[in-house]
Coordinates of C-alpha atoms in Angstrom, one line a residue:
X27 CA 65.2 -15.6 167.7
X28 CA 68.4 -17.5 168.7
X29 CA 71.0 -18.1 166.0
X30 CA 73.1 -20.3 168.2
X31 CA 72.7 -23.5 166.1
X32 CA 70.2 -25.8 164.3
X33 CA 69.0 -27.7 167.4
X34 CA 67.2 -24.8 169.1
X35 CA 63.4 -24.7 168.9
X36 CA 61.2 -21.6 169.4
X37 CA 61.3 -20.3 172.9
X38 CA 57.6 -20.9 173.8
X39 CA 55.5 -23.3 175.7
X40 CA 53.1 -25.1 173.3
X41 CA 50.4 -25.0 176.0
X42 CA 50.2 -21.3 175.6
X43 CA 49.3 -21.7 171.9
X44 CA 45.7 -22.2 170.6
X45 CA 46.3 -22.2 166.9
X46 CA 49.3 -23.1 164.7
X47 CA 49.3 -22.1 161.0
X48 CA 51.7 -22.1 158.1
X49 CA 51.9 -19.1 155.7
X50 CA 53.3 -19.3 152.3
X51 CA 53.2 -16.9 149.3
X52 CA 53.3 -13.1 149.5
X53 CA 51.9 -13.2 153.1
X54 CA 55.4 -14.4 154.2
X55 CA 56.9 -11.0 153.4
X56 CA 55.1 -9.4 156.3
X57 CA 57.3 -11.4 158.7
X58 CA 60.6 -11.5 156.9
X59 CA 62.4 -11.9 153.7
X60 CA 64.5 -14.9 154.8
X61 CA 61.7 -17.5 155.1
X62 CA 62.8 -19.8 152.3
X63 CA 60.2 -22.4 153.2
X64 CA 57.4 -20.4 154.7
X65 CA 56.5 -19.0 158.2
X66 CA 54.9 -20.7 161.2
X67 CA 52.5 -18.5 163.1
X68 CA 51.6 -19.3 166.7
X69 CA 48.4 -17.6 168.1
X70 CA 46.8 -17.6 171.5
X71 CA 43.1 -17.9 172.2
X72 CA 40.8 -15.6 170.2
X73 CA 39.1 -12.8 172.1
X74 CA 35.5 -13.3 173.0
X75 CA 33.2 -10.2 173.2
X76 CA 31.0 -11.3 176.1
X77 CA 31.1 -11.5 179.9
X78 CA 32.6 -14.9 180.6
X79 CA 35.1 -16.7 182.7
X80 CA 36.5 -20.1 181.8
X81 CA 39.6 -22.2 182.1
X82 CA 41.1 -25.6 181.9
X83 CA 43.6 -27.8 183.9
X84 CA 45.5 -30.7 182.3
X85 CA 47.2 -33.4 184.3
X86 CA 49.2 -36.0 182.4
X87 CA 51.5 -38.9 183.1
X88 CA 53.7 -41.2 180.9
X89 CA 55.4 -44.5 181.4
X90 CA 58.5 -43.7 179.4
X91 CA 60.7 -41.4 181.5
X92 CA 58.2 -41.9 184.3
X93 CA 57.1 -38.3 183.6
X94 CA 54.3 -36.1 184.6
X95 CA 53.0 -32.7 183.6
X96 CA 50.4 -30.2 184.7
X97 CA 49.2 -27.1 183.0
X98 CA 46.4 -24.7 183.9
X99 CA 44.9 -21.6 182.3
X100 CA 42.3 -19.1 183.2
X101 CA 40.6 -16.6 180.8
X102 CA 38.4 -13.6 181.6
X103 CA 36.5 -11.6 179.0
X104 CA 34.1 -8.7 179.2
X105 CA 31.6 -7.4 176.6
X106 CA 33.4 -4.0 176.7
X107 CA 36.4 -5.7 175.1
X108 CA 38.6 -6.0 178.2
X109 CA 40.3 -9.4 178.6
X110 CA 42.9 -11.2 180.7
X111 CA 44.5 -14.6 180.3
X112 CA 46.9 -16.5 182.5
X113 CA 48.6 -19.9 181.8
X114 CA 51.3 -21.9 183.7
X115 CA 52.9 -25.3 183.1
X116 CA 55.3 -27.7 184.8
X117 CA 56.8 -30.8 183.3
X118 CA 59.2 -33.4 184.7
X119 CA 60.6 -36.7 183.6
X120 CA 63.6 -38.9 184.3
X121 CA 65.7 -40.9 181.9
X122 CA 63.8 -42.1 178.8
X123 CA 64.1 -45.6 177.5
X124 CA 64.6 -47.2 174.2
X125 CA 63.1 -50.7 173.6
X126 CA 66.2 -52.4 174.9
X127 CA 68.0 -50.0 177.3
X128 CA 67.8 -46.8 179.4
X129 CA 68.9 -43.6 177.7
X130 CA 71.1 -42.3 180.5
X131 CA 70.9 -38.7 181.5
X132 CA 67.9 -37.7 179.3
X133 CA 65.8 -36.2 182.0
X134 CA 63.9 -32.9 181.6
X135 CA 62.4 -30.3 183.9
X136 CA 60.4 -27.5 182.3
X137 CA 58.6 -24.5 184.0
X138 CA 56.7 -21.8 182.1
X139 CA 54.2 -19.1 182.6
X140 CA 52.4 -16.5 180.4
X141 CA 50.1 -13.6 181.1
X142 CA 48.2 -11.6 178.6
X143 CA 45.7 -8.7 179.0
X144 CA 44.3 -5.7 177.2
X145 CA 41.3 -4.3 175.4
X146 CA 40.0 -5.6 172.1
X147 CA 37.3 -3.6 170.2
X148 CA 36.7 -3.4 166.4
X149 CA 37.8 0.2 166.2
X150 CA 41.0 0.0 168.4
X151 CA 42.7 -2.1 171.0
X152 CA 45.9 -2.9 172.8
X153 CA 47.5 -6.0 174.3
X154 CA 50.4 -6.6 176.8
X155 CA 52.0 -10.1 176.9
X156 CA 54.7 -11.7 179.0
X157 CA 56.0 -15.3 178.9
X158 CA 58.7 -17.1 180.8
X159 CA 60.3 -20.5 180.0
X160 CA 62.9 -22.3 182.1
X161 CA 64.2 -25.7 180.8
X162 CA 66.8 -27.9 182.3
X163 CA 67.6 -30.7 179.7
X164 CA 69.9 -33.7 180.2
X165 CA 72.2 -34.5 177.3
X166 CA 72.5 -38.2 176.4
X167 CA 75.5 -39.3 178.5
X168 CA 76.9 -41.8 176.0
X169 CA 77.2 -39.1 173.4
X170 CA 80.2 -37.6 175.3
X171 CA 82.9 -40.2 174.8
X172 CA 86.6 -40.4 175.5
X173 CA 88.4 -41.4 172.3
X174 CA 88.1 -42.2 168.6
X175 CA 87.9 -45.9 169.2
X176 CA 84.8 -45.4 171.4
X177 CA 83.3 -43.2 168.8
X178 CA 83.8 -45.9 166.1
X179 CA 82.4 -48.5 168.5
X180 CA 79.4 -46.3 169.3
X181 CA 78.6 -46.0 165.6
X182 CA 79.0 -49.7 164.9
X183 CA 77.3 -50.9 168.0
X184 CA 73.7 -51.6 168.6
X185 CA 73.9 -50.4 172.2
X186 CA 75.3 -47.3 173.8
X187 CA 78.7 -47.4 175.6
X188 CA 77.1 -45.9 178.8
X189 CA 73.9 -47.6 180.1
X190 CA 72.9 -47.0 183.7
X191 CA 69.8 -47.7 185.7
X192 CA 66.9 -45.3 185.6
X193 CA 67.6 -42.0 187.3
X194 CA 65.3 -39.1 187.9
X195 CA 68.0 -36.5 188.3
X196 CA 69.6 -34.4 185.6
X197 CA 73.4 -34.6 185.6
X198 CA 76.1 -33.2 183.3
X199 CA 76.3 -32.8 180.4
X200 CA 73.2 -30.7 180.4
X201 CA 71.6 -27.5 179.1
X202 CA 70.0 -24.8 181.3
X203 CA 67.9 -22.4 179.2
X204 CA 65.8 -19.4 180.2
X205 CA 63.6 -17.3 178.0
X206 CA 61.8 -14.0 178.7
X207 CA 59.4 -12.4 176.2
X208 CA 57.6 -9.1 176.6
X209 CA 55.3 -7.7 173.9
X210 CA 53.1 -4.6 173.6
X211 CA 50.7 -4.2 170.7
X212 CA 48.3 -1.4 169.7
X213 CA 46.0 -1.2 166.7
X214 CA 43.6 1.4 165.3
X215 CA 41.0 1.2 162.5
X216 CA 40.0 4.2 160.4
X217 CA 36.8 4.3 158.4
X218 CA 37.2 4.0 154.6
X219 CA 40.9 3.5 155.1
X220 CA 42.1 0.4 157.0
X221 CA 44.0 -0.7 160.1
X222 CA 47.3 0.4 161.6
X223 CA 49.2 -1.9 163.9
X224 CA 52.2 -1.0 166.2
X225 CA 54.2 -3.5 168.2
X226 CA 57.3 -3.6 170.4
X227 CA 58.8 -6.7 171.8
X228 CA 61.8 -7.6 173.9
X229 CA 63.4 -11.0 174.3
X230 CA 66.0 -12.2 176.7
X231 CA 67.4 -15.7 175.9
X232 CA 70.1 -17.3 178.1
X233 CA 71.6 -20.7 177.4
X234 CA 74.1 -22.5 179.6
X235 CA 75.7 -25.8 178.7
X236 CA 77.5 -27.8 181.4
X237 CA 80.2 -30.3 180.4
X238 CA 81.7 -33.2 182.4
X239 CA 84.4 -31.2 184.2
X240 CA 86.4 -31.8 187.3
X241 CA 87.9 -29.6 190.0
X242 CA 86.9 -26.0 190.6
X243 CA 85.2 -25.7 187.1
X244 CA 82.7 -28.6 187.6
X245 CA 79.9 -26.1 188.3
X246 CA 80.9 -23.6 185.7
X247 CA 79.1 -23.9 182.3
X248 CA 81.3 -24.5 179.3
X249 CA 78.9 -22.4 177.2
X250 CA 77.2 -19.3 178.6
X251 CA 75.3 -17.1 176.1
X252 CA 72.9 -14.3 176.6
X253 CA 71.0 -12.8 173.7
X254 CA 68.9 -9.6 174.1
X255 CA 66.6 -8.5 171.2
X256 CA 64.5 -5.3 170.8
X257 CA 62.1 -5.2 167.9
X258 CA 59.7 -2.5 166.7
X259 CA 57.1 -3.2 164.0
X260 CA 54.6 -1.0 162.2
X261 CA 52.0 -2.4 159.8
X262 CA 49.3 -0.8 157.8
X263 CA 46.4 -2.7 156.1
X264 CA 44.3 -0.9 153.5
X265 CA 41.2 -3.2 153.4
X266 CA 38.3 -0.8 152.8
X267 CA 38.2 -1.9 149.1
X268 CA 37.2 -5.6 149.1
X269 CA 38.5 -6.1 145.5
X270 CA 42.0 -4.8 146.3
X271 CA 43.8 -5.1 149.6
X272 CA 47.2 -3.5 150.3
X273 CA 49.5 -4.1 153.2
X274 CA 52.8 -2.4 154.0
X275 CA 55.0 -2.1 157.0
X276 CA 58.4 -1.4 158.5
X277 CA 60.6 -3.3 161.0
X278 CA 63.6 -2.3 163.2
X279 CA 65.6 -4.7 165.4
X280 CA 68.6 -4.6 167.5
X281 CA 70.3 -7.7 169.0
X282 CA 73.1 -7.9 171.6
X283 CA 74.8 -11.3 172.1
X284 CA 77.1 -11.7 175.0
X285 CA 79.3 -14.8 175.4
X286 CA 80.5 -15.0 179.0
X287 CA 84.4 -15.4 178.9
X288 CA 84.5 -16.9 182.4
X289 CA 83.7 -20.4 181.1
X290 CA 87.4 -21.1 180.6
X291 CA 86.6 -22.6 177.2
X292 CA 86.7 -21.2 173.7
X293 CA 83.4 -19.5 173.1
X294 CA 81.1 -21.3 170.7
X295 CA 79.5 -18.0 169.5
X296 CA 81.3 -14.7 170.1
X297 CA 80.0 -11.3 171.3
X298 CA 78.2 -9.5 168.5
X299 CA 75.7 -6.7 167.8
X300 CA 73.2 -7.2 165.0
X301 CA 71.0 -4.5 163.4
X302 CA 68.1 -5.2 161.1
X303 CA 65.9 -2.9 159.1
X304 CA 63.1 -4.1 156.8
X305 CA 60.3 -2.6 154.7
X306 CA 57.7 -4.4 152.7
X307 CA 54.4 -4.1 150.7
X308 CA 52.0 -6.8 149.6
X309 CA 48.8 -6.6 147.6
X310 CA 45.9 -8.9 146.7
X311 CA 43.5 -8.3 143.8
X312 CA 40.1 -10.0 143.3
X313 CA 40.1 -10.2 139.5
X314 CA 36.8 -12.0 139.3
X315 CA 34.8 -14.6 141.2
X316 CA 37.3 -17.3 140.3
X317 CA 40.7 -15.6 140.2
X318 CA 42.7 -13.8 142.9
X319 CA 46.2 -12.5 142.4
X320 CA 48.7 -11.6 145.1
X321 CA 52.1 -10.0 145.0
X322 CA 54.7 -8.5 147.3
X323 CA 58.2 -7.2 147.6
X324 CA 60.5 -6.6 150.6
X325 CA 63.8 -5.0 151.3
X326 CA 66.0 -5.9 154.3
X327 CA 69.3 -4.5 155.6
X328 CA 71.3 -6.5 158.1
X329 CA 74.5 -5.6 159.8
X330 CA 76.5 -7.7 162.2
X331 CA 79.4 -6.3 164.2
X332 CA 81.3 -9.0 166.2
X333 CA 84.4 -9.4 168.4
X334 CA 86.0 -12.8 168.0
X335 CA 89.3 -14.5 168.9
X336 CA 90.9 -16.7 166.3
X337 CA 93.7 -19.1 166.8
X338 CA 96.6 -18.1 164.6
X339 CA 96.9 -21.6 163.2
X340 CA 93.3 -21.7 162.2
X341 CA 93.3 -18.2 160.9
X342 CA 96.1 -19.1 158.4
X343 CA 94.6 -22.5 157.5
X344 CA 91.4 -20.9 156.5
X345 CA 93.2 -18.3 154.4
X346 CA 91.8 -15.4 156.4
X347 CA 95.3 -13.8 156.6
X348 CA 95.0 -13.0 152.9
X349 CA 91.5 -11.7 152.9
X350 CA 90.7 -10.3 156.4
X351 CA 94.0 -8.9 157.7
X352 CA 92.3 -5.5 158.1
X353 CA 89.8 -6.8 160.7
X354 CA 92.6 -7.7 163.2
X355 CA 92.4 -5.3 166.2
X356 CA 94.8 -6.9 168.6
X357 CA 97.4 -9.7 168.7
X358 CA 98.3 -12.2 171.4
X359 CA 100.9 -15.0 171.5
X360 CA 98.5 -17.7 170.0
X361 CA 95.4 -15.7 168.9
X362 CA 94.2 -12.7 167.0
X363 CA 91.3 -10.5 168.3
X364 CA 89.2 -9.5 165.3
X365 CA 86.3 -7.2 164.6
X366 CA 84.4 -8.6 161.6
X367 CA 81.6 -6.2 160.3
X368 CA 79.3 -7.4 157.6
X369 CA 76.5 -5.6 155.8
X370 CA 73.8 -7.5 153.7
X371 CA 71.2 -6.0 151.4
X372 CA 68.4 -8.4 150.6
X373 CA 65.5 -8.2 148.2
X374 CA 62.7 -10.7 148.5
X375 CA 59.5 -10.9 146.4
X376 CA 56.5 -13.1 145.7
X377 CA 53.9 -13.4 143.0
X378 CA 51.1 -15.8 142.6
X379 CA 47.4 -16.5 142.1
X380 CA 44.5 -18.7 143.3
X381 CA 42.0 -20.0 140.7
X382 CA 38.7 -21.6 141.7
X383 CA 37.9 -24.3 139.2
X384 CA 34.4 -25.1 140.6
X385 CA 32.7 -25.3 143.9
X386 CA 34.9 -28.3 145.0
X387 CA 38.3 -27.5 143.7
X388 CA 40.9 -24.8 143.3
X389 CA 44.5 -24.4 142.2
X390 CA 47.3 -22.1 143.6
X391 CA 50.5 -21.2 141.8
X392 CA 53.3 -19.1 143.4
X393 CA 56.8 -17.9 142.6
X394 CA 58.9 -16.5 145.4
X395 CA 62.4 -15.0 145.8
X396 CA 64.0 -15.2 149.2
X397 CA 67.3 -13.7 150.4
X398 CA 68.8 -15.0 153.7
X399 CA 72.0 -13.6 155.1
X400 CA 74.2 -16.1 157.0
X401 CA 73.5 -16.2 160.7
X402 CA 75.8 -15.9 163.6
X403 CA 76.3 -19.7 164.1
X404 CA 77.1 -20.2 160.4
X405 CA 79.6 -17.3 160.4
X406 CA 81.3 -17.7 163.8
X407 CA 80.8 -21.1 165.4
X408 CA 84.1 -22.3 166.8
X409 CA 83.9 -24.9 169.5
X410 CA 82.0 -27.8 171.1
X411 CA 78.2 -27.8 170.6
X412 CA 77.3 -30.0 173.6
X413 CA 73.7 -30.7 172.7
X414 CA 74.8 -32.4 169.5
X415 CA 78.1 -33.7 170.8
X416 CA 80.3 -32.2 168.0
X417 CA 82.6 -29.4 167.3
X418 CA 81.2 -26.9 164.8
X419 CA 83.2 -24.4 162.8
X420 CA 81.7 -21.4 160.8
X421 CA 83.1 -19.4 157.9
X422 CA 83.2 -15.6 157.7
X423 CA 83.5 -15.8 153.8
X424 CA 79.9 -16.8 153.3
X425 CA 77.6 -14.9 151.0
X426 CA 73.9 -14.6 151.5
X427 CA 71.6 -17.4 150.3
X428 CA 69.3 -16.5 147.4
X429 CA 66.4 -18.9 146.8
X430 CA 64.1 -19.1 143.8
X431 CA 61.0 -21.2 144.5
X432 CA 58.1 -22.2 142.4
X433 CA 55.2 -24.0 144.1
X434 CA 51.8 -25.2 143.1
X435 CA 48.9 -26.9 144.9
X436 CA 45.6 -28.5 143.9
X437 CA 42.8 -29.1 146.4
X438 CA 39.5 -30.9 146.0
X439 CA 36.8 -30.9 148.8
X440 CA 33.3 -32.3 149.1
X441 CA 31.3 -33.6 152.0
X442 CA 33.2 -36.9 152.3
X443 CA 36.5 -36.6 150.4
X444 CA 39.3 -34.0 150.7
X445 CA 42.5 -34.0 148.7
X446 CA 45.4 -31.6 148.8
X447 CA 48.5 -32.0 146.5
X448 CA 51.4 -29.6 146.8
X449 CA 54.6 -29.6 144.6
X450 CA 57.6 -27.3 144.7
X451 CA 61.0 -26.7 143.1
X452 CA 63.6 -24.6 145.0
X453 CA 66.9 -23.5 143.6
X454 CA 69.2 -21.9 146.1
X455 CA 72.4 -20.1 145.3
X456 CA 75.1 -20.2 148.0
X457 CA 73.1 -22.7 150.1
X458 CA 74.6 -23.1 153.6
X459 CA 74.8 -26.5 155.2
X460 CA 76.7 -28.4 157.9
X461 CA 78.8 -31.4 157.1
X462 CA 81.2 -33.8 159.0
X463 CA 84.8 -33.3 158.1
X464 CA 87.2 -35.2 160.4
X465 CA 87.4 -36.1 164.1
X466 CA 88.9 -33.9 166.8
X467 CA 90.5 -35.1 170.0
X468 CA 90.9 -32.7 172.9
X469 CA 90.8 -32.8 176.6
X470 CA 87.0 -33.0 176.7
X471 CA 86.8 -36.2 174.6
X472 CA 86.5 -37.2 171.0
X473 CA 83.9 -35.2 169.1
X474 CA 83.1 -35.1 165.4
X475 CA 84.3 -32.0 163.6
X476 CA 81.5 -30.4 161.5
X477 CA 82.1 -27.5 159.1
X478 CA 79.6 -25.1 157.7
X479 CA 79.9 -25.1 153.9
X480 CA 78.3 -23.2 151.0
X481 CA 77.3 -24.5 147.6
X482 CA 74.5 -24.2 145.0
X483 CA 71.6 -26.6 145.6
X484 CA 68.2 -27.6 144.3
X485 CA 65.4 -29.1 146.3
X486 CA 62.0 -30.4 145.0
X487 CA 59.2 -32.5 146.3
X488 CA 55.6 -33.4 146.7
X489 CA 53.2 -33.5 149.6
X490 CA 49.8 -35.1 149.6
X491 CA 47.0 -35.0 152.2
X492 CA 43.9 -37.2 151.7
X493 CA 40.9 -37.5 154.0
X494 CA 38.0 -39.9 153.3
X495 CA 34.8 -40.3 155.4
X496 CA 34.1 -44.0 155.1
X497 CA 30.9 -43.9 157.2
X498 CA 29.4 -41.4 159.6
X499 CA 31.7 -42.7 162.3
X500 CA 34.8 -43.9 160.5
X501 CA 37.4 -41.7 158.7
X502 CA 40.7 -42.5 156.9
X503 CA 43.6 -40.0 156.5
X504 CA 46.8 -40.2 154.6
X505 CA 49.7 -37.7 154.6
X506 CA 52.8 -38.5 152.4
X507 CA 55.9 -36.5 151.7
X508 CA 58.7 -36.9 149.2
X509 CA 61.7 -34.5 149.1
X510 CA 64.9 -34.6 147.0
X511 CA 67.9 -32.3 147.4
X512 CA 71.1 -32.2 145.4
X513 CA 74.4 -30.2 145.5
X514 CA 74.6 -28.8 142.0
X515 CA 78.4 -28.2 142.1
X516 CA 79.3 -31.7 143.0
X517 CA 76.2 -33.6 141.7
X518 CA 75.9 -35.3 145.1
X519 CA 72.7 -35.6 147.3
X520 CA 72.4 -33.1 150.1
X521 CA 73.0 -34.2 153.6
X522 CA 70.1 -34.5 156.1
X523 CA 67.2 -34.7 153.5
X524 CA 64.4 -36.9 154.9
X525 CA 63.4 -40.0 153.0
X526 CA 59.9 -40.7 151.7
X527 CA 57.4 -41.1 154.5
X528 CA 53.7 -41.9 154.7
X529 CA 51.3 -41.6 157.6
X530 CA 48.0 -43.4 157.6
X531 CA 45.4 -43.0 160.2
X532 CA 42.0 -44.6 160.8
X533 CA 39.7 -42.8 163.2
X534 CA 36.4 -43.7 164.9
X535 CA 34.1 -41.0 166.3
X536 CA 30.8 -41.3 168.2
X537 CA 29.5 -38.0 169.5
X538 CA 26.4 -39.7 171.0
X539 CA 28.5 -41.8 173.4
X540 CA 30.4 -39.5 175.6
X541 CA 32.0 -37.9 172.5
X542 CA 34.2 -40.9 172.2
X543 CA 36.9 -41.2 169.6
X544 CA 39.7 -43.6 168.9
X545 CA 42.5 -43.7 166.2
X546 CA 45.2 -46.0 165.0
X547 CA 48.1 -44.4 163.3
X548 CA 50.7 -45.9 161.1
X549 CA 54.0 -44.1 160.4
X550 CA 56.2 -45.5 157.6
X551 CA 59.6 -44.0 157.0
X552 CA 61.7 -45.4 154.2
X553 CA 65.5 -45.7 154.4
X554 CA 67.3 -42.8 152.8
X555 CA 69.2 -44.2 149.8
X556 CA 70.5 -40.9 148.5
X557 CA 73.2 -39.3 150.8
X558 CA 76.7 -37.9 150.4
X559 CA 79.6 -40.0 151.6
X560 CA 81.5 -38.0 154.2
X561 CA 83.2 -41.0 155.8
X562 CA 86.8 -40.6 156.7
X563 CA 89.7 -42.7 157.9
X564 CA 91.6 -42.4 161.2
X565 CA 95.1 -43.6 162.0
X566 CA 95.6 -45.9 165.1
X567 CA 98.8 -44.5 166.5
X568 CA 99.5 -47.6 168.5
X569 CA 99.1 -50.2 165.7
X570 CA 99.6 -48.1 162.6
X571 CA 96.3 -49.4 161.2
X572 CA 93.8 -47.1 159.5
X573 CA 90.1 -47.5 160.2
X574 CA 87.0 -45.9 158.8
X575 CA 84.5 -43.8 160.7
X576 CA 81.1 -44.4 159.0
X577 CA 79.4 -41.1 159.8
X578 CA 77.3 -40.9 156.7
X579 CA 75.2 -44.1 156.3
X580 CA 71.6 -43.5 157.2
X581 CA 69.8 -46.0 159.5
X582 CA 67.3 -48.4 158.2
X583 CA 63.7 -47.4 157.5
X584 CA 61.1 -48.1 160.2
X585 CA 57.4 -48.5 160.8
X586 CA 55.6 -47.3 163.9
X587 CA 52.1 -47.9 165.2
X588 CA 50.4 -45.4 167.6
X589 CA 47.0 -45.6 169.3
X590 CA 45.0 -42.8 170.9
X591 CA 41.5 -42.6 172.4
X592 CA 39.5 -40.1 174.4
X593 CA 36.0 -39.4 175.8
X594 CA 34.4 -36.5 177.6
X595 CA 32.3 -36.7 180.8
X596 CA 29.8 -33.9 181.5
X597 CA 30.0 -33.1 185.2
X598 CA 27.6 -30.2 185.1
X599 CA 26.4 -27.5 182.6
X600 CA 29.8 -25.7 182.8
X601 CA 32.3 -28.4 183.6
X602 CA 33.5 -31.4 181.7
X603 CA 36.3 -33.9 182.1
X604 CA 38.1 -35.2 179.1
X605 CA 40.1 -38.5 179.5
X606 CA 42.7 -39.4 176.9
X607 CA 44.8 -42.5 176.7
X608 CA 47.6 -42.9 174.1
X609 CA 50.2 -45.4 173.3
X610 CA 53.2 -44.3 171.1
X611 CA 55.3 -47.0 169.4
X612 CA 52.8 -49.7 170.4
X613 CA 55.0 -52.6 169.3
X614 CA 58.1 -51.2 171.1
X615 CA 60.0 -51.0 167.8
X616 CA 63.8 -50.2 167.8
X617 CA 64.7 -47.6 165.3
X618 CA 67.0 -44.6 164.6
X619 CA 66.0 -41.4 162.8
X620 CA 68.3 -40.1 160.1
X621 CA 67.6 -36.5 161.1
X622 CA 68.5 -37.0 164.8
X623 CA 72.1 -36.0 165.3
X624 CA 72.4 -38.4 168.3
X625 CA 71.5 -41.4 166.1
X626 CA 75.2 -42.5 166.2
X627 CA 74.9 -43.3 169.9
X628 CA 71.5 -44.7 170.7
X629 CA 68.0 -45.8 169.5
X630 CA 64.9 -43.6 169.7
X631 CA 62.3 -43.9 172.4
X632 CA 60.4 -47.2 172.9
X633 CA 56.8 -47.7 173.9
X634 CA 55.2 -44.8 175.8
X635 CA 51.8 -45.0 177.5
X636 CA 50.3 -41.6 178.1
X637 CA 47.3 -40.8 180.3
X638 CA 45.8 -37.3 180.2
X639 CA 43.0 -35.7 182.3
X640 CA 41.7 -32.4 181.1
X641 CA 39.2 -30.5 183.2
X642 CA 37.3 -27.7 181.3
X643 CA 35.4 -25.3 183.6

């Protein structure tokens, strides 16, 4: 996927997904060796082996942002195994609102479509899939400021510098993002052997970011990146022996990133070619009725071949002239053109077991080794990242991350009570993170300067999930999470580690009355007390006074209440209408989230009333 920075989510419309699951343990190795925390799998509707045609249409509206959305899908299945699915979505909203003011220029327009067809039988099958996503996203206007004094005032103020009346248009600064994904998959089962799966996919991701510019360049993006990715996968599953299952596979991938030079701005990410090759094997043994053991190992080779301009002043400041003089391929009055080429050899492994204590409880213990090479943004970032309103600088001296992780979980389940407790410890050599350093003033405004750094780190934590059926109709659920992270070299806390949080939810269900349900959810987020102090001082050139930029202190903790209810009306034997009503942030609480990089400029969203109509047919 994209390696353009930490703020980019997967290029997929959530409406095209039917199931979301998290994989940990040796199963992760099938998808990559760099998944330090696990892998998220998104799956479409499961195939149905019968002659049927069904679909759904969802229409929704919300008060915050005065937004609306519509999505529709149609699914056709045949008993012979043939199937076809189509889905399309559209979403639009204007400026969002915090409890006390409008969040100027935060509108969104999103268009997407996906089509999937093929033949699915037990012995063999194939599938073709295409998806398209087009997002135009406004970037909070107040995050683009003019000088260091405004930046300090933004941090210290309870209100943004720029507050305008509600506007439904999307103005600069903004992002324009387009994603195309084409996938072809084929599988074949062999008796007394197993299953072979082959897949090819192609992605085309384009991102434009428009700055506040004047003159002839006002309609030219300041960032214009196109990433094309070709991937070939082959997997074999030997599952004829139920007591021992073996999987192995191979991956080949090529990426071409093109940074359009016609922006007139230093390119945030340079041109590069990236080559990946991976091979893995995993196995699972059923030792007895109570104990299952799993293990796996994976090797990955990664090569990145880039073309990048460096300012001579920055080249020397970083000490690159002493280490990388051999990668300079051309020289200009103020810049070097370089051709950095890096190869990474990565070994990843996993070993664990699942022990069933009795009919209600089981334990899982797992050790994993993960190797992650630095990505393009960590190596080469060099410019203004508009979405986060900061200048980011990478470092080509980075080594790969090596993570050793031990995790254990205990689960207990009976007819009324479910408990899941997970604990983990992760020690990471050459952990890569992004930290503020100083401020930078240029002709596009004052933006924080953030540097990618590398250190040794440790992270550990505990997650709990409890569900209790109070009565036939009432249920209570709690999810709590505690994570700690420390820089081993400096003995300081890691930046951007979430504080303890606990979510409680009480739910009422009555299937006999229009399948009615209602829930009240409480989200409690504590204030993060452990954080590194990266504050810095700035000189006022007019008065000679020095003042501090408090860029490190986390915001206060907060408590939010949400409400949701729904019921279903049967219109006929094949058609039903589901009506849902939700209220997020019921009490219109003002708060800021430590993990939101725009927290320096504005509060989070205020109350939002959402109405959704879902027609199943």
